[in-house]
Coordinates of C-alpha atoms in Angstrom, one line a residue:
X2 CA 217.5 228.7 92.8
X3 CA 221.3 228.2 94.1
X4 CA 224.3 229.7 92.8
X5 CA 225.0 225.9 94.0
X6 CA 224.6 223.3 91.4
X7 CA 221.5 221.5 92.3
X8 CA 219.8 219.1 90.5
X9 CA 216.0 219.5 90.2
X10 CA 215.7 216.1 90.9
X11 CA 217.5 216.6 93.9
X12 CA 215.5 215.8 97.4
X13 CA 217.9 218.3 99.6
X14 CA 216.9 221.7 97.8
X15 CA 216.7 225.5 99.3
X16 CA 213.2 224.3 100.7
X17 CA 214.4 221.5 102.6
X18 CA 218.0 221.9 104.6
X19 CA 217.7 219.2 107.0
X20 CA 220.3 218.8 109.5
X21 CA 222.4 215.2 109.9
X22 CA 225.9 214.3 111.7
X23 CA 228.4 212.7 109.8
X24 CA 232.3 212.2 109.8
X25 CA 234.9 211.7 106.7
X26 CA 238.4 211.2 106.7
X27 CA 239.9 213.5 107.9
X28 CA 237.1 215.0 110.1
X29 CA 235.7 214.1 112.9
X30 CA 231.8 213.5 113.7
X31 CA 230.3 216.8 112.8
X32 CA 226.8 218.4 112.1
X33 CA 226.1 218.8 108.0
X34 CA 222.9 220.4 106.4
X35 CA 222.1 218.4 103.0
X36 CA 222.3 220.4 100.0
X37 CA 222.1 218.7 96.6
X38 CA 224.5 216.2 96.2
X39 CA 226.9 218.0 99.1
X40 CA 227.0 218.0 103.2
X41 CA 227.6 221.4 104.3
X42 CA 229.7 221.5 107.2
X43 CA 228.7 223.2 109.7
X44 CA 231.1 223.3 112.2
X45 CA 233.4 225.1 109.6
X46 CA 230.8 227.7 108.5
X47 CA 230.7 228.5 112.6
X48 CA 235.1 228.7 113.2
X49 CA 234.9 230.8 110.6
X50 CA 232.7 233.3 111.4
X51 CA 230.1 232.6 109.2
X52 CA 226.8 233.4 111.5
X53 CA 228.2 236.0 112.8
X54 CA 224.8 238.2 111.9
X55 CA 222.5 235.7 114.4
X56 CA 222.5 236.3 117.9
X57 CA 222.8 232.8 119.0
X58 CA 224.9 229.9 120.7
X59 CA 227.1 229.4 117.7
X60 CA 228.9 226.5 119.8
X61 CA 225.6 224.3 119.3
X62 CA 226.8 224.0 116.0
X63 CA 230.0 222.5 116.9
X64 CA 229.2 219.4 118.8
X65 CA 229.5 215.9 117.9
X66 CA 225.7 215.6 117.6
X67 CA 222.7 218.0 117.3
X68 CA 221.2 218.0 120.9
X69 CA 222.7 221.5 122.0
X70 CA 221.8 223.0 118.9
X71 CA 218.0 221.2 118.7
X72 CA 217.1 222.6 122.2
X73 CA 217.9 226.4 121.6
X74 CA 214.2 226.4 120.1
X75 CA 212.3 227.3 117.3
X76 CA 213.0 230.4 116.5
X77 CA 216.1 229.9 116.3
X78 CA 216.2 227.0 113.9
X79 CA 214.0 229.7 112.1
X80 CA 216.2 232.2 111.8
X81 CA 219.6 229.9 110.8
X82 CA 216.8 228.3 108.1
X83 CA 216.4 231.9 106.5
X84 CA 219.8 232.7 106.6
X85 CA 221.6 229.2 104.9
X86 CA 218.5 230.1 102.3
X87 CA 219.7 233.3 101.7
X88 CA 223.6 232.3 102.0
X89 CA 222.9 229.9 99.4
X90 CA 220.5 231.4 97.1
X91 CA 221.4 232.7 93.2
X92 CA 221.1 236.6 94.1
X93 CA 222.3 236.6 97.4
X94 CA 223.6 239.7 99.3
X95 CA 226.4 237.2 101.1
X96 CA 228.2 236.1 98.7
X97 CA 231.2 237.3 100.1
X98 CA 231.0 235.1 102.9
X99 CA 230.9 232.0 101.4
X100 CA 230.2 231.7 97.4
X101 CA 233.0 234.0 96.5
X102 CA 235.7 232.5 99.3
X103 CA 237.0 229.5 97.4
X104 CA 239.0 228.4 100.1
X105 CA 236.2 228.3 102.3
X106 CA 233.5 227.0 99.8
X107 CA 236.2 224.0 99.4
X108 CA 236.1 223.3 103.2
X109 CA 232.3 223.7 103.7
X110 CA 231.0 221.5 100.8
X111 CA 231.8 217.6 100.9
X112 CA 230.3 215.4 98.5
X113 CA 227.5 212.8 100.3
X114 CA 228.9 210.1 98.7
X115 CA 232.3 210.4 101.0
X116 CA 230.8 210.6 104.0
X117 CA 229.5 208.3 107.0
X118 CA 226.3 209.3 108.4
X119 CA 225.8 208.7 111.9
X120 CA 222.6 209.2 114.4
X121 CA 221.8 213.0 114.5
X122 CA 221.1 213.0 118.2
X123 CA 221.9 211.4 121.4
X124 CA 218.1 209.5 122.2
X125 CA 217.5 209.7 125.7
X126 CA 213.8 208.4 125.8
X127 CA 211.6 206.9 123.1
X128 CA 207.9 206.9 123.0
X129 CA 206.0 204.5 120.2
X130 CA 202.9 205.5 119.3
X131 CA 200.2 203.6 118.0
X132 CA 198.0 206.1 115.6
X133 CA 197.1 204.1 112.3
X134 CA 193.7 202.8 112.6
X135 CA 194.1 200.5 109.6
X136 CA 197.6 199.4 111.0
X137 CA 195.9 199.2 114.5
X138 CA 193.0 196.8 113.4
X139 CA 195.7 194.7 111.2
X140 CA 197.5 193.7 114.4
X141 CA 194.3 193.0 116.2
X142 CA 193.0 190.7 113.8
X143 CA 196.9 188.9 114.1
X144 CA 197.0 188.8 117.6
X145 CA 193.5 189.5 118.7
X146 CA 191.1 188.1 116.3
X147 CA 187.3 188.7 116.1
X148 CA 188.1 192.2 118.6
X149 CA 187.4 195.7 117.2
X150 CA 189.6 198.7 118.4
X151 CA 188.8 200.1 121.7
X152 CA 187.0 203.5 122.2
X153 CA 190.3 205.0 123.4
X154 CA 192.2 204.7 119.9
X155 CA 190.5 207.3 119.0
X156 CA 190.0 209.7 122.1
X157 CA 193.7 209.8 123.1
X158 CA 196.9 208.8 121.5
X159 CA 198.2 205.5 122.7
X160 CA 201.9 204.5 123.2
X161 CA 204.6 202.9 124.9
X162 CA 207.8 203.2 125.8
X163 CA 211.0 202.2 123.5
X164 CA 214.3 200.8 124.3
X165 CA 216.7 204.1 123.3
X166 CA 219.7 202.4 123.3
X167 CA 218.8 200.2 120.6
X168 CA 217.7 203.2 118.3
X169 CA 220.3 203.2 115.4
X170 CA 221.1 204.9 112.0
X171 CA 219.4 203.2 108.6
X172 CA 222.2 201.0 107.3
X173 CA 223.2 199.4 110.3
X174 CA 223.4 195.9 110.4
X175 CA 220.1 194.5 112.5
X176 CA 220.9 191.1 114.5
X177 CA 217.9 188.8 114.8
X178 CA 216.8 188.4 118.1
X179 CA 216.6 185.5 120.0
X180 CA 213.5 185.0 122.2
X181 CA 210.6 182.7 123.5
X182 CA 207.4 181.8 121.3
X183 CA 205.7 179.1 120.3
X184 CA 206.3 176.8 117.2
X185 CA 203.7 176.1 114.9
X186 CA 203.9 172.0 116.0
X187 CA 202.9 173.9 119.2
X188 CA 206.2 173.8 121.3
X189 CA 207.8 176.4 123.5
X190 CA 211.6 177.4 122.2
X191 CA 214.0 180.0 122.9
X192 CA 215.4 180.4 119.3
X193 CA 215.9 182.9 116.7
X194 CA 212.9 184.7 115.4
X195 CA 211.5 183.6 112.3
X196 CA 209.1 186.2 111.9
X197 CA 211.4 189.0 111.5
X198 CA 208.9 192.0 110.0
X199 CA 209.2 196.0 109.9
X200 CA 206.8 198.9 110.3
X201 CA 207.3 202.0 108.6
X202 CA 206.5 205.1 110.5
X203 CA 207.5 208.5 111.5
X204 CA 209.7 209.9 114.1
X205 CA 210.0 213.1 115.9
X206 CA 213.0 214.3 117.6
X207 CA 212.3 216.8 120.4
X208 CA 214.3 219.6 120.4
X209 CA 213.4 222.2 123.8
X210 CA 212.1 220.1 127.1
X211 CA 210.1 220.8 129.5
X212 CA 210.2 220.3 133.4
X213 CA 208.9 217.2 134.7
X214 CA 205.2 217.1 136.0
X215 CA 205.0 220.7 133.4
X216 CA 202.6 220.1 130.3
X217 CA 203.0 221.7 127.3
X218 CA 199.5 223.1 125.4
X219 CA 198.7 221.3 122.2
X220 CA 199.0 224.7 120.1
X221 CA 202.4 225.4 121.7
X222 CA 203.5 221.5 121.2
X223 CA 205.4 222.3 117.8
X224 CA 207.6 224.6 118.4
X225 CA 209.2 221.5 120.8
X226 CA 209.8 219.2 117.5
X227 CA 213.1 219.8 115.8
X228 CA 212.5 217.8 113.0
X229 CA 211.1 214.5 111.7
X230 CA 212.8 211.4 110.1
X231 CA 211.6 207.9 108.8
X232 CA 211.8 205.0 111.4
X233 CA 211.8 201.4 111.1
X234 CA 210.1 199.7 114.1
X235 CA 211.8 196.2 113.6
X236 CA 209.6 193.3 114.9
X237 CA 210.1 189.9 115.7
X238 CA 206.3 189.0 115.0
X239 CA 206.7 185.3 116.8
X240 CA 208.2 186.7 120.2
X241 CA 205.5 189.8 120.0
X242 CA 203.0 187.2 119.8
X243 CA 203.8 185.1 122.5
X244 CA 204.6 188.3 125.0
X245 CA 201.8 190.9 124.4
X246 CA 199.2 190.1 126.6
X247 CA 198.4 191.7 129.2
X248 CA 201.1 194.4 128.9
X249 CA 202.2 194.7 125.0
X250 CA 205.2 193.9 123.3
X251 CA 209.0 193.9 124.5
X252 CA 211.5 191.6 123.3
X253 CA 209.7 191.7 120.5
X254 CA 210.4 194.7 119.5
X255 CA 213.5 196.7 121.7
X256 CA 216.0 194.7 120.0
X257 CA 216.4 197.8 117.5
X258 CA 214.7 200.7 115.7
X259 CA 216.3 202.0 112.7
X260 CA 216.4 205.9 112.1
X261 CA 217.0 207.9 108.7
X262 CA 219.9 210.1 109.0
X263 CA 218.6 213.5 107.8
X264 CA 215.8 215.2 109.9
X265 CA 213.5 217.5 108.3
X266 CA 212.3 220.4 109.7
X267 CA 208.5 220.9 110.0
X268 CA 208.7 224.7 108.0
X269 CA 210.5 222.7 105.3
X270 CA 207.0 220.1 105.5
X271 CA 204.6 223.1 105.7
X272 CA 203.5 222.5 102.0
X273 CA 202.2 219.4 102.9
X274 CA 199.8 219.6 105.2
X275 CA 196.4 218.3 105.8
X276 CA 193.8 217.5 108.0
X277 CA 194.2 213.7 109.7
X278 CA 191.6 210.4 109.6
X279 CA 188.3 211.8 111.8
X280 CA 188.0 211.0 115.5
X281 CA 185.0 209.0 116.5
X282 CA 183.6 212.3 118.5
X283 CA 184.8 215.4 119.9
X284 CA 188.0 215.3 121.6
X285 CA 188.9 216.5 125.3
X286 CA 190.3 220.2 125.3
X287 CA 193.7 219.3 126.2
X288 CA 193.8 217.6 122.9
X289 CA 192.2 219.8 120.7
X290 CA 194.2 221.3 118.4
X291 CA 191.8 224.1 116.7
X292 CA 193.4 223.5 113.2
X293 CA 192.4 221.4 110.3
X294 CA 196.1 220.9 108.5
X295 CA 198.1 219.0 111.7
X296 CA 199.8 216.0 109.3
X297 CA 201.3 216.1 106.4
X298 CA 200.7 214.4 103.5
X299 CA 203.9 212.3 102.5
X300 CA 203.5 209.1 100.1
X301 CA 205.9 206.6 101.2
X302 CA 207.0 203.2 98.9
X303 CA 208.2 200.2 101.1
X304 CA 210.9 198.3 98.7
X305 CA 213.1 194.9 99.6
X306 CA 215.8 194.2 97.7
X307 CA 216.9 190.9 97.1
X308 CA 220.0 190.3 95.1
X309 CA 219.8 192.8 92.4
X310 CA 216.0 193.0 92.2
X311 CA 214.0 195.4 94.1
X312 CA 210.3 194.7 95.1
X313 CA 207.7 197.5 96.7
X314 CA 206.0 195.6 99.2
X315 CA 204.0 198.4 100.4
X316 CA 202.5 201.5 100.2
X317 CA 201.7 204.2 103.1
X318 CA 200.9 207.9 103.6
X319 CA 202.3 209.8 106.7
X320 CA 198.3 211.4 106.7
X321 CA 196.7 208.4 107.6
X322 CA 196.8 209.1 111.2
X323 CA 194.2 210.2 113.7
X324 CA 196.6 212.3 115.8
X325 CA 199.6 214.2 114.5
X326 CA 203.1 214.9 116.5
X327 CA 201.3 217.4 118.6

């Protein structure tokens, strides 16, 4: 419980804390931590002295987006986690730094409502990966038909690589693409798509790198995630269809990706884990995780709103995987 009004209804409790970038008037792009209904501003929590107590880069926190701040590491992100808890909680021992400074508490705390979210981090690469068996045998029954999935779907996790300058925040207008396909009278035009279709799925964003040509074990893989966030792989199902084989999709698909604006840490998701969909066999060691609970089990509701009706036209699970982030 907060000495913060928080509804109970609220997503952005104690237990969740996930870190965005926003602006307002009078403030330029910034990094915020949702809390109830309010961004807390992070940048002014750092001028002012705030994390004083943690032996860290406070500077990270004062960029314009969340790349300096993602790569210091887990622990961290662990430690800063504990400590907003504590800052924030009913019985803290802090008050004095924050919930008793009312001139402070009036600078840190901005109502979401007045804000403008904009993408949390600069994207320098983007990977796609294709780990929903019943997702997977959907699209090869469309563009395939008659074909199982191959032995590898479920030996290795296959992927491809994104376009990362098209990734952009949820709410930003998406353009249909123009591109090549084939009519259904049979002819060949370069036209708008009229298939335009989405894919719900899960993002990562990597916080710490690693050199190129160095691996990373699978049990140490984690502590490189920052945080996750909903993604909408847009796809122009027409100009996928007529430019997938041999090599996959591309303008189908790189024309944008849409991001949600908050990303979640994985402690915050730690409640929810659970084991993933069973492999068809043993696994190479490289891959082999040693845990049961590597996904997390997150219902998700697919809604379109027309006008001023709203429609769920689907229904997914972030489990139903057969290889998690790691």
């Amino acid at each position: 419980m907060s000495w913060l009004h928080i509804d109970e209804a609220s997503d952005f409790s104690l237990q969740n804390l996930p870190y965005g970038v926003f602006s307002c008037e009078g403030r330029d792009q910034r990094i915020g931590v949702a809390v109830g209904s309010y961004a807390l501003d992070m940048k002014v929590l750092a001028e002012n002295g705030v994390f004083s107590a943690i032996d860290f880069d406070v500077t990270t926190l004062q960029e314009e987006n969340l790349n300096r701040y993602a790569a210091l590491g887990r622990p961290i992100h662990r430690q800063v986690r504990k400590f907003l808890q504590n800052l924030l909680d009913v019985h803290t021992s802090l008050g004095h730094l924050l919930r008793d400074n009312e001139t402070l508490r009036n600078l840190a705390f901005l109502p979401r409502a007045n804000i403008n979210m904009h993408l949390p981090m600069a994207v320098g690469d983007y990977t796609d990966f294709f780990v929903v068996p019943y997702h997977a045998q959907n699209c090869t029954n469309i563009f395939r038909p008659g074909q199982s999935l191959p032995p590898a779907f479920f030996q290795q996790p296959l992927g491809y690589h994104g376009r990362a300058s098209s990734v952009v925040i949820s709410g930003t207008p998406i353009r249909r693409p123009k591109g090549q396909f084939v009519t259904e009278d049979g002819r060949s035009v370069f036209e708008p798509s009229r298939k335009l279709d989405y894919e719900v799925e899960f993002a990562a964003f990597i916080g710490q790198g690693n050199a190129p040509g160095e691996g990373i074990n699978v049990e140490d893989a984690e502590d490189y995630i920052f945080g996750l966030v909903l993604l909408n792989d847009w796809s122009a199902r027409d100009i996928q269809r007529r430019e997938a084989a041999p090599l996959g999709p591309f303008n189908g698909k790189n024309f944008s990706t849409s991001v949600s604006p908050w990303i979640v840490s994985l402690d915050a998701l730690e409640p929810y884990r659970v084991a993933s969909l069973p492999k068809n066999g043993p696994l190479l060691g490289y891959l082999d995780e040693k845990k049961d609970a590597s996904v997390h089990d997150i219902p998700i509701d697919v809604q379109i709103q027309a006008d001023s009706e709203t429609f769920v036209v689907a229904q997914a699970n972030a489990k139903n995987v057969v290889f998690s982030f790691a």
